[in-house]
Tab-separated table of C-alpha atoms and ligand atoms in Angstrom:
chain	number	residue	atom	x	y	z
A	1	UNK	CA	-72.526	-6.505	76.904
A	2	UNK	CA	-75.560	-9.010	77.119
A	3	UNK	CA	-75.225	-11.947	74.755
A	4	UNK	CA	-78.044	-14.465	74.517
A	5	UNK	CA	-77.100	-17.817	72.808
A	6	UNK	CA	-79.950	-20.309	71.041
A	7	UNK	CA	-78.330	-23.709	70.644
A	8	UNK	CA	-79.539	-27.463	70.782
A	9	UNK	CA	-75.909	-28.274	72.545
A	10	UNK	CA	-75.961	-25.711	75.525
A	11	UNK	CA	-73.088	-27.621	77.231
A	12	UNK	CA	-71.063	-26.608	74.132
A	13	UNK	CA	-70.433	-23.397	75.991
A	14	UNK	CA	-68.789	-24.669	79.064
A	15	UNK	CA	-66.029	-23.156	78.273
A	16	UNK	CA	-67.386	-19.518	78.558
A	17	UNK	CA	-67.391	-20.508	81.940
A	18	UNK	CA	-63.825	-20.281	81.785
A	19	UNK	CA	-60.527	-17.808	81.866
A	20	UNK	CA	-60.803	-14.585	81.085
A	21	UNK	CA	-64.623	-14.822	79.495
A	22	UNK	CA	-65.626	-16.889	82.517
A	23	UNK	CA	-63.771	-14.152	84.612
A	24	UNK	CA	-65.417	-11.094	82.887
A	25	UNK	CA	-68.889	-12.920	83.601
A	26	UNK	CA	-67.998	-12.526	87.193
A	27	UNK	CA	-67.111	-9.034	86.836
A	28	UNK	CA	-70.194	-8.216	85.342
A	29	UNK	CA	-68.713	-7.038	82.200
A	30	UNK	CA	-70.493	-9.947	79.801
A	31	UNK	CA	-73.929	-11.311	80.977
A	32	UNK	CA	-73.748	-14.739	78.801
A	33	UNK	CA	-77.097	-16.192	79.176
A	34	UNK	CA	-77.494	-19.915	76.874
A	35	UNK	CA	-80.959	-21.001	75.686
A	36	UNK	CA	-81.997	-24.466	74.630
A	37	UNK	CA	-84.110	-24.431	71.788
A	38	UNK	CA	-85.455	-27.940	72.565
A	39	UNK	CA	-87.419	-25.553	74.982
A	40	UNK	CA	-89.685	-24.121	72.077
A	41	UNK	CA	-90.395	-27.593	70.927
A	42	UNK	CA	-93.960	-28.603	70.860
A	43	UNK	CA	-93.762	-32.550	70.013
A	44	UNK	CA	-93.204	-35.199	72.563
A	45	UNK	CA	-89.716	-35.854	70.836
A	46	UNK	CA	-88.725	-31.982	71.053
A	47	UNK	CA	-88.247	-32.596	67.578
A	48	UNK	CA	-85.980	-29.428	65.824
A	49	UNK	CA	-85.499	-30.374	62.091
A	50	UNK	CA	-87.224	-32.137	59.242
A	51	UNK	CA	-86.292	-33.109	55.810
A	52	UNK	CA	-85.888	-30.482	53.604
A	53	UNK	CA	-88.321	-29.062	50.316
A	54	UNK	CA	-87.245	-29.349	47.090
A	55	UNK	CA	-85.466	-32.858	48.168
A	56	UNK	CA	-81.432	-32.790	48.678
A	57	UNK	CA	-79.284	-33.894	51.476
A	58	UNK	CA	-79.408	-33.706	55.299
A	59	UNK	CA	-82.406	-32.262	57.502
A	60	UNK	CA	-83.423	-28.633	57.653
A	61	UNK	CA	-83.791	-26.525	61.010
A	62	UNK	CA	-87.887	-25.936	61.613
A	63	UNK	CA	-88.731	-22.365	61.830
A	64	UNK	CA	-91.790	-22.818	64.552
A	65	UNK	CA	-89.095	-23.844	67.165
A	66	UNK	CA	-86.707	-21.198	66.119
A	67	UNK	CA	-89.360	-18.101	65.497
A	68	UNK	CA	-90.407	-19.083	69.323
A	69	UNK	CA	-87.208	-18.746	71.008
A	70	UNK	CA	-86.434	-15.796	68.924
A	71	UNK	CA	-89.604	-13.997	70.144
A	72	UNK	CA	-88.994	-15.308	73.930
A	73	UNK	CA	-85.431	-13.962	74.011
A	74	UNK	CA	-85.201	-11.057	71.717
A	75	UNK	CA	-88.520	-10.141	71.703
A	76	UNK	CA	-88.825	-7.687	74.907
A	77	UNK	CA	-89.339	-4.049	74.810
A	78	UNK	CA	-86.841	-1.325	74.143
A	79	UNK	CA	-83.677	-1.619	71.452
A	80	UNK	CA	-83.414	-4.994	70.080
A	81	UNK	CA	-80.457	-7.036	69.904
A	82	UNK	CA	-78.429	-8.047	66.785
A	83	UNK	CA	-78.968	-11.185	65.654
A	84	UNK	CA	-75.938	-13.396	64.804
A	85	UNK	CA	-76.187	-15.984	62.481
A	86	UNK	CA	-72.999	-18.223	62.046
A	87	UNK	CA	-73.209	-20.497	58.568
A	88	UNK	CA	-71.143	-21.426	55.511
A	89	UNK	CA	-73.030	-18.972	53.424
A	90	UNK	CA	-71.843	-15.966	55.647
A	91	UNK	CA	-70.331	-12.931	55.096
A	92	UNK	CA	-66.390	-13.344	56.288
A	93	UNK	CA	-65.720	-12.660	60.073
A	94	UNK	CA	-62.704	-10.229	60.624
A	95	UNK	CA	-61.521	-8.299	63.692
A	96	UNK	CA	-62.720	-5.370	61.856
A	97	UNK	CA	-66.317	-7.194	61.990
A	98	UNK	CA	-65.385	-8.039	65.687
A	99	UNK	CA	-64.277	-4.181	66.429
A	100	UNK	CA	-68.140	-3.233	65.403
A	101	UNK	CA	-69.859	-6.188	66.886
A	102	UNK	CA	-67.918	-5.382	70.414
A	103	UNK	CA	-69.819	-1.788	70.059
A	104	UNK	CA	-73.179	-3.545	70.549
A	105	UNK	CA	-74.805	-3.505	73.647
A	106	UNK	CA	-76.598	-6.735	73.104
A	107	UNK	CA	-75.952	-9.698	70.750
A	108	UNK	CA	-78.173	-12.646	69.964
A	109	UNK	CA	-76.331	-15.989	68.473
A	110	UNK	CA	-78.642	-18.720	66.629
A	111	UNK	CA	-76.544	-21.729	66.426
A	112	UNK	CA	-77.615	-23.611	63.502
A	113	UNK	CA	-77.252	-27.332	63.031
A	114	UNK	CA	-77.956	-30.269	60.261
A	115	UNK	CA	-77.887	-28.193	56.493
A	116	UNK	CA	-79.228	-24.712	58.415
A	117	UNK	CA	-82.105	-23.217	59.446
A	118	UNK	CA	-85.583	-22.431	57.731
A	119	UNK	CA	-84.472	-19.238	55.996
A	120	UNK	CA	-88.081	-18.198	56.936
A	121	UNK	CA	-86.172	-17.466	60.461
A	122	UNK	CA	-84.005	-15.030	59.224
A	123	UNK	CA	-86.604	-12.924	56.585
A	124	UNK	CA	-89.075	-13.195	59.782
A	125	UNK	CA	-86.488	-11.789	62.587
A	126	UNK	CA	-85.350	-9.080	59.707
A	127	UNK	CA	-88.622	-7.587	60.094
A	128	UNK	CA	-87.577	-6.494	63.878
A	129	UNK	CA	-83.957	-6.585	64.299
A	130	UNK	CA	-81.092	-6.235	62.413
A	131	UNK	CA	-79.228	-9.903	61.332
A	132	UNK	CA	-75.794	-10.350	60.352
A	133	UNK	CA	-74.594	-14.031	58.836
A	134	UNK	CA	-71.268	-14.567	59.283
A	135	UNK	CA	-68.716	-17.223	58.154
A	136	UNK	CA	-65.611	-18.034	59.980
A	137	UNK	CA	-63.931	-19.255	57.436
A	138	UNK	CA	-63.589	-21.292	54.270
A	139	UNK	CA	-64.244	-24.687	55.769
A	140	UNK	CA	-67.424	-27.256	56.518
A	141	UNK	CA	-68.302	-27.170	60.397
A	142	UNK	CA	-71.407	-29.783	61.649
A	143	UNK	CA	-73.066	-26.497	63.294
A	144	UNK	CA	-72.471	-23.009	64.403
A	145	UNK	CA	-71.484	-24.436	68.094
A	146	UNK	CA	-67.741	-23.589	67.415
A	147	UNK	CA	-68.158	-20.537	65.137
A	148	UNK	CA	-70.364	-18.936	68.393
A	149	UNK	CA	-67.781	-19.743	70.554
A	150	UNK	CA	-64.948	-17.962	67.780
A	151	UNK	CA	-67.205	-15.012	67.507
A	152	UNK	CA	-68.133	-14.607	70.900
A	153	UNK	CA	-64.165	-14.940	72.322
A	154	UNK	CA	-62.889	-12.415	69.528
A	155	UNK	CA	-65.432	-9.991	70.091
A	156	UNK	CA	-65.398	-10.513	74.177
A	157	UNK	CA	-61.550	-9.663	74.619
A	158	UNK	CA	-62.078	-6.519	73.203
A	159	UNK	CA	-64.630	-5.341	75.647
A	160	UNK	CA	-62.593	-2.903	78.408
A	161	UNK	CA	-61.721	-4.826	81.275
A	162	UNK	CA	-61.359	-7.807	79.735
A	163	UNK	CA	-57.981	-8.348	78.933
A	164	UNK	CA	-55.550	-7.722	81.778
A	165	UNK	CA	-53.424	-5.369	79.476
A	166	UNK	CA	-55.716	-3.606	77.357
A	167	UNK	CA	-52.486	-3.110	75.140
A	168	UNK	CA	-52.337	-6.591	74.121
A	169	UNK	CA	-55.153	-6.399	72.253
A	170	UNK	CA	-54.320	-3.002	70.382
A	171	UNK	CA	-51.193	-4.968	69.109
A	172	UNK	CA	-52.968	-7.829	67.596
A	173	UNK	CA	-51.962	-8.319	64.098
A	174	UNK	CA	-55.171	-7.582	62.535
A	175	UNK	CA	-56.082	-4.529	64.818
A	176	UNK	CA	-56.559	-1.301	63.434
A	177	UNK	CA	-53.349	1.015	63.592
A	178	UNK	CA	-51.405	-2.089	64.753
A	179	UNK	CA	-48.400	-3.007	62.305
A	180	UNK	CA	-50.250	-2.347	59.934
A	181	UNK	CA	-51.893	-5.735	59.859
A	182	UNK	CA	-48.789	-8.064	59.624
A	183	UNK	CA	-48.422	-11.065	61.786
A	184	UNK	CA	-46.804	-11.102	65.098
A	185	UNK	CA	-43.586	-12.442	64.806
A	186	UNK	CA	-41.594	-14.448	67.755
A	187	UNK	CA	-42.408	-13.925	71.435
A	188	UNK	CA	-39.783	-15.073	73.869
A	189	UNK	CA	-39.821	-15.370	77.971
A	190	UNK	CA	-37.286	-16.612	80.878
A	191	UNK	CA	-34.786	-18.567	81.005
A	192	UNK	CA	-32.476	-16.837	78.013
A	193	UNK	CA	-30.465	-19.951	77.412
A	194	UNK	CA	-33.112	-22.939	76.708
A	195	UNK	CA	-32.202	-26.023	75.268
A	196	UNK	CA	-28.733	-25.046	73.801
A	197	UNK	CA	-31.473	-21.644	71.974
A	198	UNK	CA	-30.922	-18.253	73.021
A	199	UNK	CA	-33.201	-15.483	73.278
A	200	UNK	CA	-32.303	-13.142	70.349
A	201	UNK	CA	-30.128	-10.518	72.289
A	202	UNK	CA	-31.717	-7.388	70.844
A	203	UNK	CA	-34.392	-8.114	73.501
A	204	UNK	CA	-32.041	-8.164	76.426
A	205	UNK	CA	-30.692	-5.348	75.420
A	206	UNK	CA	-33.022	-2.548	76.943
A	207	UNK	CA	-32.703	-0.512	73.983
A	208	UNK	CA	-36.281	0.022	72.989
A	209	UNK	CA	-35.992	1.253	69.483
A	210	UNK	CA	-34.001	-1.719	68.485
A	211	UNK	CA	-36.368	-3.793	69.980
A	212	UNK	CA	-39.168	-1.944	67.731
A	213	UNK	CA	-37.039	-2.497	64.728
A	214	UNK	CA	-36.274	-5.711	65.277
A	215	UNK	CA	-39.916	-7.020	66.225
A	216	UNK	CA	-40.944	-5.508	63.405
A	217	UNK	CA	-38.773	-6.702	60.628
A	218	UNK	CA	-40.035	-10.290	62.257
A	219	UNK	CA	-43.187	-9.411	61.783
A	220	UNK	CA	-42.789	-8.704	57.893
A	221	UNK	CA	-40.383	-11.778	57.919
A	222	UNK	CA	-43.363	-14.225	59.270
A	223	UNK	CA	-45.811	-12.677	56.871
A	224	UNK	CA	-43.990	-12.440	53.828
A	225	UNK	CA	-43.449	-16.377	54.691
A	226	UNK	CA	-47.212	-17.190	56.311
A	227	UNK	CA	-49.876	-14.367	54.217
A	228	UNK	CA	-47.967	-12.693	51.485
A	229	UNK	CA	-50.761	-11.119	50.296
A	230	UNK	CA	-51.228	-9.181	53.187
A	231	UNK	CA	-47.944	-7.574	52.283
A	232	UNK	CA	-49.639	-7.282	48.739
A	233	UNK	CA	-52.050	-5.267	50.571
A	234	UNK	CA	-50.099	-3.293	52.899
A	235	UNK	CA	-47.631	-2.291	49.539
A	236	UNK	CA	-51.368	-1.043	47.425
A	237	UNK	CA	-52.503	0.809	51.067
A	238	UNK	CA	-49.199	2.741	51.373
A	239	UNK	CA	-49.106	3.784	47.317
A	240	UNK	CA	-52.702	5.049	47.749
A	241	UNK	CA	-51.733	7.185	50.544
A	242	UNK	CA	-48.342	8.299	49.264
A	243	UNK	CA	-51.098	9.047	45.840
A	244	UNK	CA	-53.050	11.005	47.774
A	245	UNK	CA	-50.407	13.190	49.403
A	246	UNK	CA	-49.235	14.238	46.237
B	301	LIG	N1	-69.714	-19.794	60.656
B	301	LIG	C1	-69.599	-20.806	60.098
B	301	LIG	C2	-69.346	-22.020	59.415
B	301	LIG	C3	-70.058	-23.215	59.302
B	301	LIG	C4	-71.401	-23.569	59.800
B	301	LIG	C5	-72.149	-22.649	60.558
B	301	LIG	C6	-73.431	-22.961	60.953
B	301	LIG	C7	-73.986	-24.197	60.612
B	301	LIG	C8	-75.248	-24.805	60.804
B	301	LIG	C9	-75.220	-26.070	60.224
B	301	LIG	N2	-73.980	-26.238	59.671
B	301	LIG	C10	-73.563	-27.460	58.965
B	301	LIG	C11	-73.634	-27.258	57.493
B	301	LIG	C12	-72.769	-27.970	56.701
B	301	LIG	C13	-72.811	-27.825	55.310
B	301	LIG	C14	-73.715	-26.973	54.730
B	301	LIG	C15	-73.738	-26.806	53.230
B	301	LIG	N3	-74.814	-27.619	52.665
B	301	LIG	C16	-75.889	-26.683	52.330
B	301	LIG	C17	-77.006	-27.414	51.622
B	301	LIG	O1	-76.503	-28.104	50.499
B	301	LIG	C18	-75.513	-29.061	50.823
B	301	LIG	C19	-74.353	-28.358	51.518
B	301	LIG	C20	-74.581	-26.251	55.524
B	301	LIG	C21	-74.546	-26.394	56.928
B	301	LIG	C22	-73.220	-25.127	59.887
B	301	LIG	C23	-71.927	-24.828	59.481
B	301	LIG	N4	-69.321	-24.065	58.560
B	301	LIG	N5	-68.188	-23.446	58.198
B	301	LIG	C24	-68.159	-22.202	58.690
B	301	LIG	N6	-67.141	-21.290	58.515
């Protein structure tokens, strides 16, 4: 998978320089390349925002700089990329989102700062490649820096080759055909006897079943506790297919 990022803060991606991203770089398996967009800046100051129309808070992203570096970087011949656009406004990222966008062959991320970006940008890049906006999540971030690096890490470990045991990443809690989207409960490693705490003995035991059972009434013990209405869920998904059945 190529990905392309368009940011003002390039160093904000030093660490896709590290672990297993920085490792699968290596490998070949992600080709990561960061853009400044202070390069498609045609003013002395490289300037990148001005106030916005219609009056209201903050600065606004100008579209000349961004239209640019979307033409220079997405622009080539052949299949375009998909164009990733974190911001508040965005439709909610979720591994299921991540399970599709890990499909692509190449991914474009505009990091937005100040209030956003001209939404010029996005009607003008709509015209020749498809755009998704996505929110990570129900908070206020200063830019799309962080949200990049979310997007980019979720959707990156689930490239083959990525993660050292491709199981791992079957079993995440929100993974298709996982348990059935419930959290993970407890994980436990050596020494057994830590700090007067033992390691539940079920695991010791070797007997695998138990071990199934037991990890998985944790499971429905942490979510019932952290996301009950994930259970909620999980109870309305069963009835429909016990419904249909019938
Ligand atoms: N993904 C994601 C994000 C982001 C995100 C993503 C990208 C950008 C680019 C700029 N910002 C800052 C910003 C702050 C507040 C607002 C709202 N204002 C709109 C105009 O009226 C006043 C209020 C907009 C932009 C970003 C934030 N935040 N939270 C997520 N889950």
């Amino acid at each position: 998978m190529r990905i392309d990022i368009i940011t003002i803060f390039p160093d904000y991606f030093a660490p896709l320089e590290l672990s297993l991203i920085g490792k699968a770089r290596a490998a070949g398996i992600l080709d990561i390349r960061l853009h400044d967009l202070r390069s498609w800046t045609r003013d002395r100051h490289n300037t990148v925002d001005d106030t916005p129309y219609g009056g209201g808070p903050g600065m606004v992203m100008k579209p000349q700089p961004w239209g640019e570096a979307l033409d220079a970087v997405a622009g080539g011949a052949g299949a375009p990329p998909r164009l990733v656009l974190p911001t508040p406004s965005g439709t909610p990222f979720t591994q299921e989102r991540a399970k599709r966008l890990s499909d692509e062959p190449w991914l474009v991320f505009a990091c937005g700062r100040y209030e956003g970006i001209d939404a010029r940008v996005v009607a003008d890049a709509e015209r020749r490649m498809p755009v998704e906006e996505l929110s990570i999540g129900d908070y206020v971030l200063a830019g799309g820096e962080s949200a990049t690096l979310v997007i980019v890490e979720t959707v990156s470990r689930l490239l083959p080759g990525v993660l050292g045991n491709a199981e791992s990443a079957v079993q995440d809690s929100f993974a298709a055909g996982a348990m059935e989207h419930l959290l993970e409960g407890p994980v436990y490693t050596k020494p057994a006897h830590w700090r007067d705490q033992e390691v539940p003995p079920v695991l010791l035991s070797g007997d695998h079943g138990a071990v199934d059972r037991w990890r998985r009434h944790e499971a429905l013990r942490k979510t019932a506790r952290n996301r009950p209405e994930l259970l909620r869920e999980l109870a309305a998904r069963r009835l429909h297919e016990l419904e249909r059945s019938d």
